[in-house]
mmCIF file of C-alpha atoms in Angstrom:
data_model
loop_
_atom_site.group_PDB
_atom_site.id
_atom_site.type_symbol
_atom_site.label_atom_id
_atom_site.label_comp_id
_atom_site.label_asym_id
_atom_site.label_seq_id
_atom_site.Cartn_x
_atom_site.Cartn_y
_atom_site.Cartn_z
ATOM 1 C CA UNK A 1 10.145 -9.001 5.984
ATOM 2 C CA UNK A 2 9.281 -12.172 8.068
ATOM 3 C CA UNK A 3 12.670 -13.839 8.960
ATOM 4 C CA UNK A 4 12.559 -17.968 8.657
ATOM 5 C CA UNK A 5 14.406 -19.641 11.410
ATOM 6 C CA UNK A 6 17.810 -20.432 11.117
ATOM 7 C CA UNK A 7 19.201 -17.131 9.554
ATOM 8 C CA UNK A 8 19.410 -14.855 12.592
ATOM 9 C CA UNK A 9 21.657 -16.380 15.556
ATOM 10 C CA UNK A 10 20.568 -18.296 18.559
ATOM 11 C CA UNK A 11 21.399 -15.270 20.595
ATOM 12 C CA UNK A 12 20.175 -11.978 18.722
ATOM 13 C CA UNK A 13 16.907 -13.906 18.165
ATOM 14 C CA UNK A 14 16.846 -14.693 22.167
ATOM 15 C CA UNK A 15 17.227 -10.762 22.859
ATOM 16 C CA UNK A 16 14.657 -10.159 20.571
ATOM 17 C CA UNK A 17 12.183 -12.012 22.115
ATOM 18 C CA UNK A 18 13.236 -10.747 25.440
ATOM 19 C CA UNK A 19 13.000 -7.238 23.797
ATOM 20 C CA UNK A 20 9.467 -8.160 22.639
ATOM 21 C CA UNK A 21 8.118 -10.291 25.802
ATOM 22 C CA UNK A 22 8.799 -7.169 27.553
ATOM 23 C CA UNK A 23 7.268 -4.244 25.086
ATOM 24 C CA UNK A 24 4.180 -6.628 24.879
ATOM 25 C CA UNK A 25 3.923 -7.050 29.087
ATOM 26 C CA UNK A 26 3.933 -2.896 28.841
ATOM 27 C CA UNK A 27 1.030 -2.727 26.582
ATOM 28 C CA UNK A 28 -0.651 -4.745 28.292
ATOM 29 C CA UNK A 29 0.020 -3.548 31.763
ATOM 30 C CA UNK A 30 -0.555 -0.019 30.489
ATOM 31 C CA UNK A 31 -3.710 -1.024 28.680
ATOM 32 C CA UNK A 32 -4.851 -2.699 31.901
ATOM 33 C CA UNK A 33 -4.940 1.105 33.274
ATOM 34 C CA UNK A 34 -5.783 3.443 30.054
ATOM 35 C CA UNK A 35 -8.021 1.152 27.310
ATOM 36 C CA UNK A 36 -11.266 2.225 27.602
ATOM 37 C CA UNK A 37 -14.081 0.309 26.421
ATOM 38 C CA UNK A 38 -14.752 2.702 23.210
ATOM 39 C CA UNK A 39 -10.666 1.473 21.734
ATOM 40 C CA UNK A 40 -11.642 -2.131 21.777
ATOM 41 C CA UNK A 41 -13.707 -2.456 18.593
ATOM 42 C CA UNK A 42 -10.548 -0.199 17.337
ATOM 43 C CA UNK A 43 -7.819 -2.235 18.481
ATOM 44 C CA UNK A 44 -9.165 -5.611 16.948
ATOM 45 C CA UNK A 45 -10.597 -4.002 13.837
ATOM 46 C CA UNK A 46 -7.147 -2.455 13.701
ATOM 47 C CA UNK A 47 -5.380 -5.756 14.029
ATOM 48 C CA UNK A 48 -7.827 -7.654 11.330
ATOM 49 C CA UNK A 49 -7.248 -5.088 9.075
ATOM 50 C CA UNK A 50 -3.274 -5.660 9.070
ATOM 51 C CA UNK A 51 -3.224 -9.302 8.860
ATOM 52 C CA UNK A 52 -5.264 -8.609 5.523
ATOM 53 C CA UNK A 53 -3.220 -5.862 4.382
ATOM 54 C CA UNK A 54 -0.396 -7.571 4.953
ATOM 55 C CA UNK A 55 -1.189 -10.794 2.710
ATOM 56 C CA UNK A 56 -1.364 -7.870 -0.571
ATOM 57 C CA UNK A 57 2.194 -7.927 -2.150
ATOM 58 C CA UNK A 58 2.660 -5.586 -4.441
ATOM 59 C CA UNK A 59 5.439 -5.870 -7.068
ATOM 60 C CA UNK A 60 8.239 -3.302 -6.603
ATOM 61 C CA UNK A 61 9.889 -3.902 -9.582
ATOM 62 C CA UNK A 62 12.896 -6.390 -10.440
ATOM 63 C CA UNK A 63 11.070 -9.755 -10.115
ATOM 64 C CA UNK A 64 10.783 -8.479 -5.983
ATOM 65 C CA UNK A 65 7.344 -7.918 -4.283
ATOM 66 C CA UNK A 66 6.519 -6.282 -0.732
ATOM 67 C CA UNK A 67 3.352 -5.666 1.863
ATOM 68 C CA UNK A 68 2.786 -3.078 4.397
ATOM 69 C CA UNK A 69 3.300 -3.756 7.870
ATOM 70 C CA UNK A 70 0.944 -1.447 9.927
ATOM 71 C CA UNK A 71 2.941 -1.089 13.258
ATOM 72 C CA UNK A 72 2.649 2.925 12.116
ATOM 73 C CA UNK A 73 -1.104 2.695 11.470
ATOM 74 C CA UNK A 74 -1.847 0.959 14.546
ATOM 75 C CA UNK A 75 0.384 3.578 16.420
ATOM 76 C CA UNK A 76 -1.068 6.802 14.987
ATOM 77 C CA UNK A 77 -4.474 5.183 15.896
ATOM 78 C CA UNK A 78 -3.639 3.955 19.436
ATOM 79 C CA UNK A 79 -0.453 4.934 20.565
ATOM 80 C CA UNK A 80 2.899 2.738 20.137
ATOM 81 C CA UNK A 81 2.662 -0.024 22.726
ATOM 82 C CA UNK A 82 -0.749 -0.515 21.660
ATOM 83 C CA UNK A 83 0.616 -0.711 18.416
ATOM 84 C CA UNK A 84 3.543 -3.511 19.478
ATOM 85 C CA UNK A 85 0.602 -5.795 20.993
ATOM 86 C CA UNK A 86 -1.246 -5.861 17.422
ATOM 87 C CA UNK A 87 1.995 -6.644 15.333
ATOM 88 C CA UNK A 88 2.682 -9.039 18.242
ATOM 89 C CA UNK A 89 -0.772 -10.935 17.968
ATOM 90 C CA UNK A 90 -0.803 -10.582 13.760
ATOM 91 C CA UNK A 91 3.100 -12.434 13.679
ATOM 92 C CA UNK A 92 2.287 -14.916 16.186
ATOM 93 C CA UNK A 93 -1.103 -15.993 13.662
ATOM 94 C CA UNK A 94 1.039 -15.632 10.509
ATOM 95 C CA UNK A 95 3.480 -17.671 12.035
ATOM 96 C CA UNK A 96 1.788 -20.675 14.321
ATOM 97 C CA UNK A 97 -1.564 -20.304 11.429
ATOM 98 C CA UNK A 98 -0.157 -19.907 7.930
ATOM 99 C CA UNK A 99 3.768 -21.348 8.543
ATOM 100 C CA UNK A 100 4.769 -17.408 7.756
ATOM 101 C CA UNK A 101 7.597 -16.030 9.631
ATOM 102 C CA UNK A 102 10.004 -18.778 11.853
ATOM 103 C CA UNK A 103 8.967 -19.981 15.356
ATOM 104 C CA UNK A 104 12.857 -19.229 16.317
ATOM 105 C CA UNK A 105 12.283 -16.107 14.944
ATOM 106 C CA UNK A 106 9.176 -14.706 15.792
ATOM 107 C CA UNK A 107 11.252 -12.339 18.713
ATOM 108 C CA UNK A 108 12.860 -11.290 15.682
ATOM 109 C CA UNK A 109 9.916 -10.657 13.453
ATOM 110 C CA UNK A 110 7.981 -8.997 16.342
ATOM 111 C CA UNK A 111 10.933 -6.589 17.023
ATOM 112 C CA UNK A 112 11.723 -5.293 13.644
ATOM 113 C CA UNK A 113 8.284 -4.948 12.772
ATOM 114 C CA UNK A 114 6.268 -4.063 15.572
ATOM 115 C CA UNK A 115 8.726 -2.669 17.892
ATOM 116 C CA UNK A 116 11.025 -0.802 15.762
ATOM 117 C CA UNK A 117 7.957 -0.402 13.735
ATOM 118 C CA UNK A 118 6.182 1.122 15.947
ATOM 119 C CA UNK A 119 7.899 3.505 17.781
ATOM 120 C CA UNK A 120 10.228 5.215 14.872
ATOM 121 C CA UNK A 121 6.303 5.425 13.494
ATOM 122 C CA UNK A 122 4.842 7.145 16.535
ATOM 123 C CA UNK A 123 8.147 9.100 17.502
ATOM 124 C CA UNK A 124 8.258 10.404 14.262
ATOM 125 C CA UNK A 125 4.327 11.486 13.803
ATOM 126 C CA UNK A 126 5.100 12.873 17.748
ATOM 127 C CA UNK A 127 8.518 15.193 16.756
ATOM 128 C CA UNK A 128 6.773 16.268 13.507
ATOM 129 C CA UNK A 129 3.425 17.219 15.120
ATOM 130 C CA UNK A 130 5.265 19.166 17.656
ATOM 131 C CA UNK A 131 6.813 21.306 14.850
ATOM 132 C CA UNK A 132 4.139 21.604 12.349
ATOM 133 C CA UNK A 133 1.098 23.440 12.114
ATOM 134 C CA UNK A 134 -2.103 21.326 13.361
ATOM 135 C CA UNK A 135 -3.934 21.097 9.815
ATOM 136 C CA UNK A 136 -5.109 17.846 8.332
ATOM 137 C CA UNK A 137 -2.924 17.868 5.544
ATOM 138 C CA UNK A 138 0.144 18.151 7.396
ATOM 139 C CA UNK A 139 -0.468 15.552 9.619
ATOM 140 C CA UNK A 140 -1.519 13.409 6.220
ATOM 141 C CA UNK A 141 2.096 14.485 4.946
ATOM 142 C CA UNK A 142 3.538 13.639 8.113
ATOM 143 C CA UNK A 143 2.030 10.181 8.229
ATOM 144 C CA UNK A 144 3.326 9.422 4.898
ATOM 145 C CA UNK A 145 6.832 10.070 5.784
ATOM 146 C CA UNK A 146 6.603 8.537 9.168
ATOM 147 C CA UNK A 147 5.335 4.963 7.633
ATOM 148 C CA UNK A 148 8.051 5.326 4.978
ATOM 149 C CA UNK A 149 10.476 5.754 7.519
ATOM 150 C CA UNK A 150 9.227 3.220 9.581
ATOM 151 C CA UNK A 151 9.527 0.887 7.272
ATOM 152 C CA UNK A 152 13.130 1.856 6.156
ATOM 153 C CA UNK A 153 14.623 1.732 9.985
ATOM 154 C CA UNK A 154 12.568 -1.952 9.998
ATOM 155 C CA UNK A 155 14.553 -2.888 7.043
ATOM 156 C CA UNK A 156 17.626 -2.068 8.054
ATOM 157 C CA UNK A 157 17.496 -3.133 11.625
ATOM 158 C CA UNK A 158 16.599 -6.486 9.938
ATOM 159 C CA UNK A 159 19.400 -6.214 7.892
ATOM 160 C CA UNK A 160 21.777 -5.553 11.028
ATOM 161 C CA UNK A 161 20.471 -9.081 12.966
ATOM 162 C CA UNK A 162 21.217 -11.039 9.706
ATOM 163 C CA UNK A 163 24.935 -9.148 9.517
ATOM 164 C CA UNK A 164 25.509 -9.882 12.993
ATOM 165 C CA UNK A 165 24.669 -13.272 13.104
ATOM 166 C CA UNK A 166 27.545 -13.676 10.469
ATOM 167 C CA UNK A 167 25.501 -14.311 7.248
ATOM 168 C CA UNK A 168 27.054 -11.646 4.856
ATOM 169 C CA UNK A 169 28.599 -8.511 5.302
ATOM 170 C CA UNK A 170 27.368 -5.372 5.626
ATOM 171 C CA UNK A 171 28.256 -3.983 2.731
ATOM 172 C CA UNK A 172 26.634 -6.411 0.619
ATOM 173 C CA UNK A 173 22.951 -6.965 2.646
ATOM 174 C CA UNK A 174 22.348 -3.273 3.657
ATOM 175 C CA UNK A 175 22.301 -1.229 0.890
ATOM 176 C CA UNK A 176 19.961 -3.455 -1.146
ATOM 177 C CA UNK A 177 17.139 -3.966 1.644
ATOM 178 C CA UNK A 178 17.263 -0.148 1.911
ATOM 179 C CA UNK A 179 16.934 -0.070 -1.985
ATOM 180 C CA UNK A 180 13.915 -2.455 -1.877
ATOM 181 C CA UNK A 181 12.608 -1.191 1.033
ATOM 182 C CA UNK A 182 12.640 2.264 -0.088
ATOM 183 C CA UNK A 183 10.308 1.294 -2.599
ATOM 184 C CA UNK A 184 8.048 -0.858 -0.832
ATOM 185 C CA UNK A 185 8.044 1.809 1.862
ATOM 186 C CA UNK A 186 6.092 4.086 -0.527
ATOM 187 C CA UNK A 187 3.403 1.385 -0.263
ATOM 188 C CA UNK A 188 3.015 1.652 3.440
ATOM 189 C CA UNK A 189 2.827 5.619 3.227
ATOM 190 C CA UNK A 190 -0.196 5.253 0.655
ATOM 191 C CA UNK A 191 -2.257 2.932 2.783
ATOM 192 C CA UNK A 192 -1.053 4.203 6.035
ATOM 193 C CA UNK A 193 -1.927 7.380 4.406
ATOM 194 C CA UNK A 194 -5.140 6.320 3.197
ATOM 195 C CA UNK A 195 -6.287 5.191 6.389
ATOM 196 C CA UNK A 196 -5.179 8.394 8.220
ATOM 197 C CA UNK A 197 -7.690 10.490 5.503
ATOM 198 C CA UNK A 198 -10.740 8.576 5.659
ATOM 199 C CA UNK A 199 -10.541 8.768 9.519
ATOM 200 C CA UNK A 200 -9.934 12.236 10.066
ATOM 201 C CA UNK A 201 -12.953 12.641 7.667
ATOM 202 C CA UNK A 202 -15.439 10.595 9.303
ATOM 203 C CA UNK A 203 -14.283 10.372 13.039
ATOM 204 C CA UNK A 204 -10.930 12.249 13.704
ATOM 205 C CA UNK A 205 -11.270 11.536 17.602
ATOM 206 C CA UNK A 206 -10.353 7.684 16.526
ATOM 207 C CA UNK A 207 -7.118 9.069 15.502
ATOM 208 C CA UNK A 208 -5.006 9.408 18.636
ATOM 209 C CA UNK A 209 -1.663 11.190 17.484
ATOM 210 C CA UNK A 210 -4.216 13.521 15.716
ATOM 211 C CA UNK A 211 -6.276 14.234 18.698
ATOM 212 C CA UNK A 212 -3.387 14.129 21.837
ATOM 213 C CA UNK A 213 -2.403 17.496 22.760
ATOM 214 C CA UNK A 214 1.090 18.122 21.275
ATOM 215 C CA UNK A 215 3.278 18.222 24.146
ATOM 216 C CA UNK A 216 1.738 14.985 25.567
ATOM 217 C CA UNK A 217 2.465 13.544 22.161
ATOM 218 C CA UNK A 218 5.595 14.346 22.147
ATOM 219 C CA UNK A 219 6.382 12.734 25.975
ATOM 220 C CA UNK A 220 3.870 9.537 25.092
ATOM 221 C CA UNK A 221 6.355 8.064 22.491
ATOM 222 C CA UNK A 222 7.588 5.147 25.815
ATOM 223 C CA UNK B 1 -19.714 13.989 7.628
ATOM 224 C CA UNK B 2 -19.759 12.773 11.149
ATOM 225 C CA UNK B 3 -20.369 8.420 11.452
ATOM 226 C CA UNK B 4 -21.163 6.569 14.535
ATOM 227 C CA UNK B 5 -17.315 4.955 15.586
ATOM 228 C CA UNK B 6 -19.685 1.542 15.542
ATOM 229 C CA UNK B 7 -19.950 1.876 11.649
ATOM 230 C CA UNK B 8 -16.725 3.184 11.162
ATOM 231 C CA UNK B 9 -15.403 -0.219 12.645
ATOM 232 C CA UNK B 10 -17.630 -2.480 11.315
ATOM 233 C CA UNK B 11 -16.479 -0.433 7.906
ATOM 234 C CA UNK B 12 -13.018 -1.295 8.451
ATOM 235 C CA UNK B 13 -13.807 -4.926 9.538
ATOM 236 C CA UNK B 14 -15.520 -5.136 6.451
ATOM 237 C CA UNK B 15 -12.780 -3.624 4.098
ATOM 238 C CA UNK B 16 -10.172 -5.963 5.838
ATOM 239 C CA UNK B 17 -12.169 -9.420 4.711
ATOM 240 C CA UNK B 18 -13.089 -7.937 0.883
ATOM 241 C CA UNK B 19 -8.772 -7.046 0.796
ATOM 242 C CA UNK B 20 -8.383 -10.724 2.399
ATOM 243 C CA UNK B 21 -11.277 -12.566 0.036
ATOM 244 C CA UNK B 22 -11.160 -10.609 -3.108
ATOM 245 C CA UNK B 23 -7.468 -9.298 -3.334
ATOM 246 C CA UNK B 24 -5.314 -11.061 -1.698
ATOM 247 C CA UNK B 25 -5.664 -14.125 -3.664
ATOM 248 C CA UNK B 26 -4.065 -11.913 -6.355
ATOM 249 C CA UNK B 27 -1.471 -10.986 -4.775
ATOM 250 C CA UNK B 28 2.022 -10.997 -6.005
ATOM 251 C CA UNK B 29 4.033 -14.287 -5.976
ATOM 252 C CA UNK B 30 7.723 -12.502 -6.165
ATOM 253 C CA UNK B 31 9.871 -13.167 -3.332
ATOM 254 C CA UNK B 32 9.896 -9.492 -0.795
ATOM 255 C CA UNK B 33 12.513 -8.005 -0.218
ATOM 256 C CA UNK B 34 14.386 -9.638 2.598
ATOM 257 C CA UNK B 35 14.464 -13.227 0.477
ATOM 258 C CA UNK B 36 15.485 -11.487 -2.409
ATOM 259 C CA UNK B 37 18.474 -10.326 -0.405
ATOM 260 C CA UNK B 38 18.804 -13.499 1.202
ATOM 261 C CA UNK B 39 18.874 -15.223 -1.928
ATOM 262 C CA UNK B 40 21.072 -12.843 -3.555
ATOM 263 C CA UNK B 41 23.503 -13.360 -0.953
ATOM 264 C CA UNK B 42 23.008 -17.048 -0.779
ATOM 265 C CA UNK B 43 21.622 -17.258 2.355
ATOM 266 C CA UNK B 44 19.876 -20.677 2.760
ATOM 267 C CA UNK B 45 16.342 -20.396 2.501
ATOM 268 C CA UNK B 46 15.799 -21.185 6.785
ATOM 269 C CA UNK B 47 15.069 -24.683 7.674
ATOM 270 C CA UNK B 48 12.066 -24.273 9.577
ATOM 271 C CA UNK B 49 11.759 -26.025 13.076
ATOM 272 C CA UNK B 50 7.816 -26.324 12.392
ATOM 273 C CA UNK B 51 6.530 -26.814 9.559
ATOM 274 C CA UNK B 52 2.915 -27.639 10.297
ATOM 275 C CA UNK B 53 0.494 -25.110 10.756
ATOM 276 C CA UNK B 54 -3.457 -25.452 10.268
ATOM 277 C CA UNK B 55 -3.310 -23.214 6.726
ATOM 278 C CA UNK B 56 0.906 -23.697 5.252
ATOM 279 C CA UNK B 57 1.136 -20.771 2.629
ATOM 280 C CA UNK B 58 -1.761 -18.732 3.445
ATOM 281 C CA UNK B 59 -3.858 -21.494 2.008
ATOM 282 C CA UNK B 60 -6.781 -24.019 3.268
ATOM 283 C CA UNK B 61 -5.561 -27.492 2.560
ATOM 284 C CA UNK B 62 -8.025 -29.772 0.592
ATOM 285 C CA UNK B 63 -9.778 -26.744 -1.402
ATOM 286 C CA UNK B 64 -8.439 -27.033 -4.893
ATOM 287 C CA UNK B 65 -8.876 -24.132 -6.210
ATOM 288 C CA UNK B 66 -5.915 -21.773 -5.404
ATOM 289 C CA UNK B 67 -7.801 -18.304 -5.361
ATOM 290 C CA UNK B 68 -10.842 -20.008 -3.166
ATOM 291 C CA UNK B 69 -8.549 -21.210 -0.448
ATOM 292 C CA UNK B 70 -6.302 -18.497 -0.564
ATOM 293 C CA UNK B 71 -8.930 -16.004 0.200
ATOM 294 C CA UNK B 72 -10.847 -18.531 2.608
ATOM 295 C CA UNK B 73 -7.384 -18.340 4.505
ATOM 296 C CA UNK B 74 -7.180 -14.704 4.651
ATOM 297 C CA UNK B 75 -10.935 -14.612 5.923
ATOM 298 C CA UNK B 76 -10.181 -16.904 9.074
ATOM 299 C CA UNK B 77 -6.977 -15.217 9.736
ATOM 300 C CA UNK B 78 -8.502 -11.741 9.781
ATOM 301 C CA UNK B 79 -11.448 -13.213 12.418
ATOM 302 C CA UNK B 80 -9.232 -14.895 14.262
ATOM 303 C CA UNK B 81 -7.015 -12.117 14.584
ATOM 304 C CA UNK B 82 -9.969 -9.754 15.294
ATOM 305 C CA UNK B 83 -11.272 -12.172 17.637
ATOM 306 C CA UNK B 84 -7.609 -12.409 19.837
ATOM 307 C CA UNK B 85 -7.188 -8.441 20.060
ATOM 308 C CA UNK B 86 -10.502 -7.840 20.210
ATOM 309 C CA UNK B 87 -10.907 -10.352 23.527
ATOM 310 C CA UNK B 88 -7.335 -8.881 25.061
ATOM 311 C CA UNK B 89 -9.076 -5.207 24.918
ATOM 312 C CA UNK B 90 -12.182 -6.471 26.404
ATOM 313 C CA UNK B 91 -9.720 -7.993 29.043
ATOM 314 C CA UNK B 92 -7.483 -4.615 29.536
ATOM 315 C CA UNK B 93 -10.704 -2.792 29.418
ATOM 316 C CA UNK B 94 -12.972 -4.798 32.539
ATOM 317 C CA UNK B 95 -9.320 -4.205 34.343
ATOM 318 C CA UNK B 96 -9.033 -0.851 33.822
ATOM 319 C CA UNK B 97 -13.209 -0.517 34.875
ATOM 320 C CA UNK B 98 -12.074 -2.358 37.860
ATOM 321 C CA UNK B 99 -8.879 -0.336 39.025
ATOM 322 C CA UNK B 100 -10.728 3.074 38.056
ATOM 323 C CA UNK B 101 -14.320 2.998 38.313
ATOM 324 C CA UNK B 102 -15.994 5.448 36.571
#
């Protein structure tokens, strides 16, 4: 879902950056009072983890492929602005490294997918926790569904900058990168999924929406 | 079954570059979703302002065989991604010391 340059206007892709300058400045502000020395070897093995994901397209059917983003992996594991400073640093690689993703558009790219990513992610693992029982396999369920959805709000806020900067209408742009999405979404939930089960198996207190008490959760998501 | 959170990184560390050597070479060539849309709606393709990058493609130039510097790629871009956040934490985390010493 990287966006190359010159599709998204001049303007949207300036507020996105602004957006994003400023979500990353939080996390690391806030980090600068709450990281403690044990998240570090978390939040880089975190980040590696997603730029390698990431490069795994997997066909969705009709000749169209897709990869999981992460933002709601790296926010069940260590909270959502933590989560918007790992998307931040994996775009900025794919894009100045590997020519993936446009320099005009890396506010863009960082917004939709680590942003918006993020906290629908987080907010939604944070309002379902609150409800549900505290088991492991309702907070599995619950991750599944929350990196589906993640994905899915990504998509069609993506869809929205590409409407508004006049390139089609929305009739035509947001139905099918809700279709695709849908499908690659599925994706995400598996591996975000994945992840979520062999952690809570071998070291649940990694898992920070797991281990927060509810009602913090719930007030954490900014 | 309890594992030190040392091994449990070093695990995932180690899952990311066998995904990045191993798989992701094989990955699927198919455009994702957004350029099929794009495409579909005949969207140009995005002229991009920079074109140069150290590894274009998620590939090492000069290694001829596709898979090899494929995965290659993927194995520097997961250590140097590891190696940004993993420097920014230290940094957050000597602040934090600092501000709150415990």
């Amino acid at each position: 879902m990287h966006l190359p340059d010159n599709l998204v206007s001049l303007e949207i892709n300036a507020g996105a950056a602004t957006a994003s300058v400023l979500a990353v400045g939080a996390a690391l502000w806030r980090g600068s009072k709450t990281l403690t020395e044990r998240q570090v070897p978390l939040l880089g093995s975190t980040a590696a983890f997603i730029f390698a994901a990431q490069m795994l397209n997997f066909p969705v059917g009709a000749g169209v492929s897709g990869h999981f983003l992460g933002a709601t992996l790296a926010a069940m594991l260590l909270g959502p602005l933590n989560a918007c400073l790992i998307m931040a640093v994996v775009l900025i690689i794919q894009c100045l490294g590997f020519v993936d993703g446009g320099v005009t558009a890396l506010g863009s790219n960082i917004f939709n997918m680590g942003i918006v990513g993020g906290f629908v992610g987080y907010g939604l693992l944070a309002a379902f926790s609150k409800m549900l029982p505290r088991k492991r396999a309702v907070f599995i369920g619950v991750t599944f569904v929350a990196a589906w959805a993640s994905v899915m709000v990504a998509s069609a806020v993506c869809a929205l900058e590409l409407v508004f900067s006049g390139r089609s209408a929305m009739e035509n742009i947001l139905p099918p990168m809700l279709a695709f999405h849908a499908v690659i979404g599925l994706g995400e939930g598996v591996i975000t999924c994945a992840m979520a089960s062999m952690l809570l198996a071998v070291r649940p207190d990694l898992v920070q929406a797991w281990n927060t008490p509810r009602e913090h959760l719930a007030g954490s998501v900014a | 079954m309890k594992l030190g959170a040392g091994l449990v990184v070093a695990g995932i560390v180690m899952l990311s570059l066998v995904l990045a050597f191993f798989v992701a070479p094989h990955a699927s060539e198919h455009p994702d979703g957004l350029e099929k849309v794009a495409g579909q709606q005949g969207l140009p393709a995005g002229s991009p302002v920079f074109t140069q990058g150290p590894m274009p493609d998620y590939r090492i130039p000069g290694i001829t065989d596709p898979k090899l510097a494929t995965g290659l790629a993927g194995v520097a871009g997961t250590l140097g991604v590891l190696a940004i956040t993993f420097g920014i934490g230290k940094l957050m985390a000597a602040r934090r010391r600092k501000l709150q010493p415990t």
